[in-house]
Amino acid sequence: MRDGPIGWTGVSRRTRRESRAEEPGTSPGQEPKMPIVTIQQGPREVAQKRELVEKVTTAFVEALGVPAESVFVFVNEYQPENWGSAGRLTADK
């Protein structure tokens, strides 16, 4: 017997609830409290990325009341030849 319908992922609600209880920052019956932030940008110096990650983490800690250790920040960098705007590659501007 299932606990509710199967979702689009093919996982029952009960299975999702049970798996959430094992995630960091959760307890049984709670939604995850682990913010994941993805920043997409052009190349920057390591010192700039270090400061950015620190400030983004601080903002999430203050706004959501989560521990800093639960905030994950991913920085994806793209070279100018790998992105564009207004119909032109950034490398061609």
PDB file of N, CA and C in Angstrom, residues 4-84:
ATOM      1  N   GLY A   4      -0.093   7.831  -0.846  1.00  0.00           N
ATOM      2  CA  GLY A   4      -0.311   8.880  -1.834  1.00  0.00           C
ATOM      3  C   GLY A   4       0.175   8.475  -3.209  1.00  0.00           C
ATOM      4  N   PRO A   5      -0.120   9.301  -4.207  1.00  0.00           N
ATOM      5  CA  PRO A   5       0.222   8.976  -5.586  1.00  0.00           C
ATOM      6  C   PRO A   5       1.720   9.090  -5.856  1.00  0.00           C
ATOM      7  N   ILE A   6       2.120   8.431  -6.911  1.00  0.00           N
ATOM      8  CA  ILE A   6       3.504   8.526  -7.361  1.00  0.00           C
ATOM      9  C   ILE A   6       3.663   9.876  -8.056  1.00  0.00           C
ATOM     10  N   GLY A   7       4.717  10.622  -7.713  1.00  0.00           N
ATOM     11  CA  GLY A   7       4.980  11.923  -8.335  1.00  0.00           C
ATOM     12  C   GLY A   7       5.627  11.746  -9.694  1.00  0.00           C
ATOM     13  N   TRP A   8       5.934  12.829 -10.346  1.00  0.00           N
ATOM     14  CA  TRP A   8       6.522  12.768 -11.682  1.00  0.00           C
ATOM     15  C   TRP A   8       7.878  12.103 -11.684  1.00  0.00           C
ATOM     16  N   THR A   9       8.540  12.052 -10.534  1.00  0.00           N
ATOM     17  CA  THR A   9       9.856  11.404 -10.455  1.00  0.00           C
ATOM     18  C   THR A   9       9.731   9.904 -10.283  1.00  0.00           C
ATOM     19  N   GLY A  10       8.517   9.434 -10.051  1.00  0.00           N
ATOM     20  CA  GLY A  10       8.331   8.010  -9.847  1.00  0.00           C
ATOM     21  C   GLY A  10       8.615   7.585  -8.417  1.00  0.00           C
ATOM     22  N   VAL A  11       8.727   8.529  -7.500  1.00  0.00           N
ATOM     23  CA  VAL A  11       9.008   8.235  -6.098  1.00  0.00           C
ATOM     24  C   VAL A  11       7.788   8.632  -5.285  1.00  0.00           C
ATOM     25  N   SER A  12       7.360   7.730  -4.428  1.00  0.00           N
ATOM     26  CA  SER A  12       6.172   8.029  -3.625  1.00  0.00           C
ATOM     27  C   SER A  12       6.455   9.137  -2.620  1.00  0.00           C
ATOM     28  N   ARG A  13       5.405   9.751  -2.129  1.00  0.00           N
ATOM     29  CA  ARG A  13       5.561  10.806  -1.125  1.00  0.00           C
ATOM     30  C   ARG A  13       6.240  10.271   0.125  1.00  0.00           C
ATOM     31  N   ARG A  14       5.874   9.067   0.526  1.00  0.00           N
ATOM     32  CA  ARG A  14       6.486   8.480   1.724  1.00  0.00           C
ATOM     33  C   ARG A  14       7.986   8.325   1.519  1.00  0.00           C
ATOM     34  N   THR A  15       8.412   7.828   0.367  1.00  0.00           N
ATOM     35  CA  THR A  15       9.836   7.649   0.099  1.00  0.00           C
ATOM     36  C   THR A  15      10.554   8.985   0.132  1.00  0.00           C
ATOM     37  N   ARG A  16       9.952  10.041  -0.446  1.00  0.00           N
ATOM     38  CA  ARG A  16      10.578  11.363  -0.414  1.00  0.00           C
ATOM     39  C   ARG A  16      10.713  11.857   1.022  1.00  0.00           C
ATOM     40  N   ARG A  17       9.658  11.667   1.842  1.00  0.00           N
ATOM     41  CA  ARG A  17       9.727  12.102   3.245  1.00  0.00           C
ATOM     42  C   ARG A  17      10.811  11.347   3.986  1.00  0.00           C
ATOM     43  N   GLU A  18      10.883  10.036   3.763  1.00  0.00           N
ATOM     44  CA  GLU A  18      11.888   9.236   4.453  1.00  0.00           C
ATOM     45  C   GLU A  18      13.292   9.639   4.036  1.00  0.00           C
ATOM     46  N   SER A  19      13.495   9.933   2.737  1.00  0.00           N
ATOM     47  CA  SER A  19      14.838  10.306   2.288  1.00  0.00           C
ATOM     48  C   SER A  19      15.217  11.697   2.802  1.00  0.00           C
ATOM     49  N   ARG A  20      14.239  12.609   2.939  1.00  0.00           N
ATOM     50  CA  ARG A  20      14.537  13.941   3.459  1.00  0.00           C
ATOM     51  C   ARG A  20      15.024  13.876   4.896  1.00  0.00           C
ATOM     52  N   ALA A  21      14.520  12.925   5.648  1.00  0.00           N
ATOM     53  CA  ALA A  21      14.926  12.818   7.047  1.00  0.00           C
ATOM     54  C   ALA A  21      16.404  12.496   7.178  1.00  0.00           C
ATOM     55  N   GLU A  22      17.015  11.967   6.108  1.00  0.00           N
ATOM     56  CA  GLU A  22      18.426  11.613   6.147  1.00  0.00           C
ATOM     57  C   GLU A  22      19.320  12.729   5.635  1.00  0.00           C
ATOM     58  N   GLU A  23      18.753  13.788   5.065  1.00  0.00           N
ATOM     59  CA  GLU A  23      19.550  14.875   4.512  1.00  0.00           C
ATOM     60  C   GLU A  23      20.113  15.744   5.622  1.00  0.00           C
ATOM     61  N   PRO A  24      21.306  16.330   5.376  1.00  0.00           N
ATOM     62  CA  PRO A  24      21.855  17.240   6.376  1.00  0.00           C
ATOM     63  C   PRO A  24      20.927  18.425   6.598  1.00  0.00           C
ATOM     64  N   GLY A  25      20.822  18.887   7.830  1.00  0.00           N
ATOM     65  CA  GLY A  25      20.006  20.060   8.120  1.00  0.00           C
ATOM     66  C   GLY A  25      18.525  19.771   8.235  1.00  0.00           C
ATOM     67  N   THR A  26      18.160  18.484   8.328  1.00  0.00           N
ATOM     68  CA  THR A  26      16.743  18.153   8.465  1.00  0.00           C
ATOM     69  C   THR A  26      16.541  17.218   9.636  1.00  0.00           C
ATOM     70  N   SER A  27      15.322  17.142  10.074  1.00  0.00           N
ATOM     71  CA  SER A  27      14.910  16.121  11.017  1.00  0.00           C
ATOM     72  C   SER A  27      13.625  15.533  10.454  1.00  0.00           C
ATOM     73  N   PRO A  28      13.193  14.387  10.941  1.00  0.00           N
ATOM     74  CA  PRO A  28      12.000  13.756  10.370  1.00  0.00           C
ATOM     75  C   PRO A  28      10.831  14.731  10.264  1.00  0.00           C
ATOM     76  N   GLY A  29      10.215  14.766   9.090  1.00  0.00           N
ATOM     77  CA  GLY A  29       9.060  15.625   8.863  1.00  0.00           C
ATOM     78  C   GLY A  29       9.385  17.046   8.479  1.00  0.00           C
ATOM     79  N   GLN A  30      10.662  17.400   8.379  1.00  0.00           N
ATOM     80  CA  GLN A  30      11.068  18.762   8.029  1.00  0.00           C
ATOM     81  C   GLN A  30      11.548  18.828   6.591  1.00  0.00           C
ATOM     82  N   GLU A  31      11.349  19.978   5.989  1.00  0.00           N
ATOM     83  CA  GLU A  31      11.933  20.231   4.678  1.00  0.00           C
ATOM     84  C   GLU A  31      13.425  20.482   4.857  1.00  0.00           C
ATOM     85  N   PRO A  32      14.234  20.222   3.824  1.00  0.00           N
ATOM     86  CA  PRO A  32      15.677  20.480   3.936  1.00  0.00           C
ATOM     87  C   PRO A  32      15.950  21.953   4.207  1.00  0.00           C
ATOM     88  N   LYS A  33      16.993  22.230   4.997  1.00  0.00           N
ATOM     89  CA  LYS A  33      17.386  23.598   5.301  1.00  0.00           C
ATOM     90  C   LYS A  33      18.766  23.872   4.743  1.00  0.00           C
ATOM     91  N   MET A  34      19.131  23.186   3.692  1.00  0.00           N
ATOM     92  CA  MET A  34      20.468  23.296   3.127  1.00  0.00           C
ATOM     93  C   MET A  34      20.385  24.136   1.851  1.00  0.00           C
ATOM     94  N   PRO A  35      20.578  25.450   1.940  1.00  0.00           N
ATOM     95  CA  PRO A  35      20.538  26.270   0.740  1.00  0.00           C
ATOM     96  C   PRO A  35      21.709  25.934  -0.189  1.00  0.00           C
ATOM     97  N   ILE A  36      21.411  25.859  -1.463  1.00  0.00           N
ATOM     98  CA  ILE A  36      22.436  25.650  -2.479  1.00  0.00           C
ATOM     99  C   ILE A  36      22.348  26.837  -3.432  1.00  0.00           C
ATOM    100  N   VAL A  37      23.449  27.565  -3.563  1.00  0.00           N
ATOM    101  CA  VAL A  37      23.499  28.766  -4.383  1.00  0.00           C
ATOM    102  C   VAL A  37      24.448  28.505  -5.551  1.00  0.00           C
ATOM    103  N   THR A  38      24.001  28.821  -6.758  1.00  0.00           N
ATOM    104  CA  THR A  38      24.863  28.693  -7.925  1.00  0.00           C
ATOM    105  C   THR A  38      25.040  30.068  -8.537  1.00  0.00           C
ATOM    106  N   ILE A  39      26.290  30.468  -8.704  1.00  0.00           N
ATOM    107  CA  ILE A  39      26.624  31.757  -9.294  1.00  0.00           C
ATOM    108  C   ILE A  39      27.301  31.489 -10.630  1.00  0.00           C
ATOM    109  N   GLN A  40      26.783  32.096 -11.669  1.00  0.00           N
ATOM    110  CA  GLN A  40      27.376  31.959 -12.999  1.00  0.00           C
ATOM    111  C   GLN A  40      27.942  33.310 -13.393  1.00  0.00           C
ATOM    112  N   GLN A  41      29.222  33.310 -13.763  1.00  0.00           N
ATOM    113  CA  GLN A  41      29.885  34.579 -14.054  1.00  0.00           C
ATOM    114  C   GLN A  41      31.078  34.349 -14.954  1.00  0.00           C
ATOM    115  N   GLY A  42      31.663  35.453 -15.396  1.00  0.00           N
ATOM    116  CA  GLY A  42      32.928  35.400 -16.104  1.00  0.00           C
ATOM    117  C   GLY A  42      34.052  35.190 -15.102  1.00  0.00           C
ATOM    118  N   PRO A  43      35.248  34.926 -15.579  1.00  0.00           N
ATOM    119  CA  PRO A  43      36.383  34.662 -14.689  1.00  0.00           C
ATOM    120  C   PRO A  43      36.670  35.825 -13.733  1.00  0.00           C
ATOM    121  N   ARG A  44      36.986  35.482 -12.492  1.00  0.00           N
ATOM    122  CA  ARG A  44      37.355  36.454 -11.460  1.00  0.00           C
ATOM    123  C   ARG A  44      38.567  35.911 -10.709  1.00  0.00           C
ATOM    124  N   GLU A  45      39.224  36.800  -9.980  1.00  0.00           N
ATOM    125  CA  GLU A  45      40.359  36.410  -9.145  1.00  0.00           C
ATOM    126  C   GLU A  45      39.861  35.569  -7.961  1.00  0.00           C
ATOM    127  N   VAL A  46      40.719  34.689  -7.460  1.00  0.00           N
ATOM    128  CA  VAL A  46      40.355  33.833  -6.330  1.00  0.00           C
ATOM    129  C   VAL A  46      39.939  34.676  -5.123  1.00  0.00           C
ATOM    130  N   ALA A  47      40.639  35.759  -4.858  1.00  0.00           N
ATOM    131  CA  ALA A  47      40.294  36.619  -3.714  1.00  0.00           C
ATOM    132  C   ALA A  47      38.876  37.171  -3.855  1.00  0.00           C
ATOM    133  N   GLN A  48      38.475  37.536  -5.063  1.00  0.00           N
ATOM    134  CA  GLN A  48      37.121  38.052  -5.290  1.00  0.00           C
ATOM    135  C   GLN A  48      36.085  36.959  -5.048  1.00  0.00           C
ATOM    136  N   LYS A  49      36.370  35.747  -5.531  1.00  0.00           N
ATOM    137  CA  LYS A  49      35.436  34.636  -5.326  1.00  0.00           C
ATOM    138  C   LYS A  49      35.344  34.272  -3.853  1.00  0.00           C
ATOM    139  N   ARG A  50      36.450  34.325  -3.147  1.00  0.00           N
ATOM    140  CA  ARG A  50      36.459  34.039  -1.712  1.00  0.00           C
ATOM    141  C   ARG A  50      35.537  35.018  -0.982  1.00  0.00           C
ATOM    142  N   GLU A  51      35.661  36.313  -1.298  1.00  0.00           N
ATOM    143  CA  GLU A  51      34.814  37.329  -0.669  1.00  0.00           C
ATOM    144  C   GLU A  51      33.346  37.141  -1.059  1.00  0.00           C
ATOM    145  N   LEU A  52      33.091  36.837  -2.310  1.00  0.00           N
ATOM    146  CA  LEU A  52      31.725  36.619  -2.785  1.00  0.00           C
ATOM    147  C   LEU A  52      31.064  35.468  -2.042  1.00  0.00           C
ATOM    148  N   VAL A  53      31.766  34.339  -1.932  1.00  0.00           N
ATOM    149  CA  VAL A  53      31.214  33.176  -1.234  1.00  0.00           C
ATOM    150  C   VAL A  53      30.941  33.506   0.231  1.00  0.00           C
ATOM    151  N   GLU A  54      31.847  34.234   0.861  1.00  0.00           N
ATOM    152  CA  GLU A  54      31.658  34.631   2.263  1.00  0.00           C
ATOM    153  C   GLU A  54      30.418  35.499   2.428  1.00  0.00           C
ATOM    154  N   LYS A  55      30.247  36.491   1.550  1.00  0.00           N
ATOM    155  CA  LYS A  55      29.113  37.414   1.672  1.00  0.00           C
ATOM    156  C   LYS A  55      27.786  36.747   1.334  1.00  0.00           C
ATOM    157  N   VAL A  56      27.783  35.883   0.340  1.00  0.00           N
ATOM    158  CA  VAL A  56      26.555  35.157  -0.002  1.00  0.00           C
ATOM    159  C   VAL A  56      26.154  34.250   1.156  1.00  0.00           C
ATOM    160  N   THR A  57      27.125  33.565   1.728  1.00  0.00           N
ATOM    161  CA  THR A  57      26.847  32.698   2.878  1.00  0.00           C
ATOM    162  C   THR A  57      26.272  33.505   4.033  1.00  0.00           C
ATOM    163  N   THR A  58      26.886  34.634   4.345  1.00  0.00           N
ATOM    164  CA  THR A  58      26.405  35.499   5.432  1.00  0.00           C
ATOM    165  C   THR A  58      24.973  35.946   5.175  1.00  0.00           C
ATOM    166  N   ALA A  59      24.666  36.295   3.936  1.00  0.00           N
ATOM    167  CA  ALA A  59      23.303  36.738   3.598  1.00  0.00           C
ATOM    168  C   ALA A  59      22.285  35.626   3.853  1.00  0.00           C
ATOM    169  N   PHE A  60      22.618  34.401   3.498  1.00  0.00           N
ATOM    170  CA  PHE A  60      21.694  33.286   3.727  1.00  0.00           C
ATOM    171  C   PHE A  60      21.555  32.983   5.212  1.00  0.00           C
ATOM    172  N   VAL A  61      22.646  33.061   5.948  1.00  0.00           N
ATOM    173  CA  VAL A  61      22.594  32.833   7.396  1.00  0.00           C
ATOM    174  C   VAL A  61      21.673  33.852   8.048  1.00  0.00           C
ATOM    175  N   GLU A  62      21.819  35.126   7.671  1.00  0.00           N
ATOM    176  CA  GLU A  62      21.000  36.187   8.262  1.00  0.00           C
ATOM    177  C   GLU A  62      19.539  36.099   7.823  1.00  0.00           C
ATOM    178  N   ALA A  63      19.301  35.826   6.554  1.00  0.00           N
ATOM    179  CA  ALA A  63      17.932  35.824   6.032  1.00  0.00           C
ATOM    180  C   ALA A  63      17.143  34.575   6.425  1.00  0.00           C
ATOM    181  N   LEU A  64      17.808  33.423   6.444  1.00  0.00           N
ATOM    182  CA  LEU A  64      17.098  32.165   6.687  1.00  0.00           C
ATOM    183  C   LEU A  64      17.344  31.566   8.063  1.00  0.00           C
ATOM    184  N   GLY A  65      18.336  32.082   8.766  1.00  0.00           N
ATOM    185  CA  GLY A  65      18.625  31.548  10.090  1.00  0.00           C
ATOM    186  C   GLY A  65      19.203  30.145  10.071  1.00  0.00           C
ATOM    187  N   VAL A  66      19.932  29.812   9.003  1.00  0.00           N
ATOM    188  CA  VAL A  66      20.560  28.492   8.901  1.00  0.00           C
ATOM    189  C   VAL A  66      22.031  28.607   9.294  1.00  0.00           C
ATOM    190  N   PRO A  67      22.649  27.519   9.716  1.00  0.00           N
ATOM    191  CA  PRO A  67      24.075  27.584  10.030  1.00  0.00           C
ATOM    192  C   PRO A  67      24.903  27.751   8.760  1.00  0.00           C
ATOM    193  N   ALA A  68      26.001  28.477   8.868  1.00  0.00           N
ATOM    194  CA  ALA A  68      26.869  28.717   7.709  1.00  0.00           C
ATOM    195  C   ALA A  68      27.325  27.407   7.075  1.00  0.00           C
ATOM    196  N   GLU A  69      27.520  26.385   7.888  1.00  0.00           N
ATOM    197  CA  GLU A  69      27.990  25.089   7.376  1.00  0.00           C
ATOM    198  C   GLU A  69      26.986  24.423   6.448  1.00  0.00           C
ATOM    199  N   SER A  70      25.736  24.860   6.483  1.00  0.00           N
ATOM    200  CA  SER A  70      24.717  24.244   5.631  1.00  0.00           C
ATOM    201  C   SER A  70      24.551  24.953   4.294  1.00  0.00           C
ATOM    202  N   VAL A  71      25.227  26.074   4.101  1.00  0.00           N
ATOM    203  CA  VAL A  71      25.101  26.847   2.863  1.00  0.00           C
ATOM    204  C   VAL A  71      26.201  26.422   1.893  1.00  0.00           C
ATOM    205  N   PHE A  72      25.798  25.949   0.727  1.00  0.00           N
ATOM    206  CA  PHE A  72      26.742  25.541  -0.309  1.00  0.00           C
ATOM    207  C   PHE A  72      26.678  26.547  -1.453  1.00  0.00           C
ATOM    208  N   VAL A  73      27.828  27.072  -1.854  1.00  0.00           N
ATOM    209  CA  VAL A  73      27.899  28.051  -2.938  1.00  0.00           C
ATOM    210  C   VAL A  73      28.784  27.474  -4.035  1.00  0.00           C
ATOM    211  N   PHE A  74      28.233  27.372  -5.230  1.00  0.00           N
ATOM    212  CA  PHE A  74      28.978  26.894  -6.385  1.00  0.00           C
ATOM    213  C   PHE A  74      29.195  28.071  -7.330  1.00  0.00           C
ATOM    214  N   VAL A  75      30.421  28.274  -7.768  1.00  0.00           N
ATOM    215  CA  VAL A  75      30.747  29.344  -8.701  1.00  0.00           C
ATOM    216  C   VAL A  75      31.129  28.695 -10.025  1.00  0.00           C
ATOM    217  N   ASN A  76      30.315  28.930 -11.034  1.00  0.00           N
ATOM    218  CA  ASN A  76      30.603  28.442 -12.386  1.00  0.00           C
ATOM    219  C   ASN A  76      31.131  29.616 -13.198  1.00  0.00           C
ATOM    220  N   GLU A  77      32.324  29.459 -13.719  1.00  0.00           N
ATOM    221  CA  GLU A  77      32.915  30.537 -14.508  1.00  0.00           C
ATOM    222  C   GLU A  77      32.920  30.166 -15.985  1.00  0.00           C
ATOM    223  N   TYR A  78      32.657  31.163 -16.810  1.00  0.00           N
ATOM    224  CA  TYR A  78      32.591  30.961 -18.252  1.00  0.00           C
ATOM    225  C   TYR A  78      33.520  31.942 -18.946  1.00  0.00           C
ATOM    226  N   GLN A  79      34.333  31.438 -19.819  1.00  0.00           N
ATOM    227  CA  GLN A  79      35.214  32.286 -20.617  1.00  0.00           C
ATOM    228  C   GLN A  79      34.362  33.116 -21.584  1.00  0.00           C
ATOM    229  N   PRO A  80      34.840  34.286 -21.999  1.00  0.00           N
ATOM    230  CA  PRO A  80      34.062  35.160 -22.879  1.00  0.00           C
ATOM    231  C   PRO A  80      33.601  34.488 -24.180  1.00  0.00           C
ATOM    232  N   GLU A  81      34.329  33.489 -24.652  1.00  0.00           N
ATOM    233  CA  GLU A  81      33.920  32.814 -25.887  1.00  0.00           C
ATOM    234  C   GLU A  81      32.825  31.773 -25.643  1.00  0.00           C
ATOM    235  N   ASN A  82      32.426  31.592 -24.367  1.00  0.00           N
ATOM    236  CA  ASN A  82      31.417  30.584 -24.039  1.00  0.00           C
ATOM    237  C   ASN A  82      30.080  31.158 -23.597  1.00  0.00           C
ATOM    238  N   TRP A  83      29.883  32.465 -23.765  1.00  0.00           N
ATOM    239  CA  TRP A  83      28.591  33.056 -23.450  1.00  0.00           C
ATOM    240  C   TRP A  83      28.428  34.372 -24.199  1.00  0.00           C
ATOM    241  N   GLY A  84      27.226  34.826 -24.276  1.00  0.00           N
ATOM    242  CA  GLY A  84      26.956  36.057 -25.002  1.00  0.00           C
ATOM    243  C   GLY A  84      25.668  36.700 -24.548  1.00  0.00           C
TER     244      GLY A  84
END
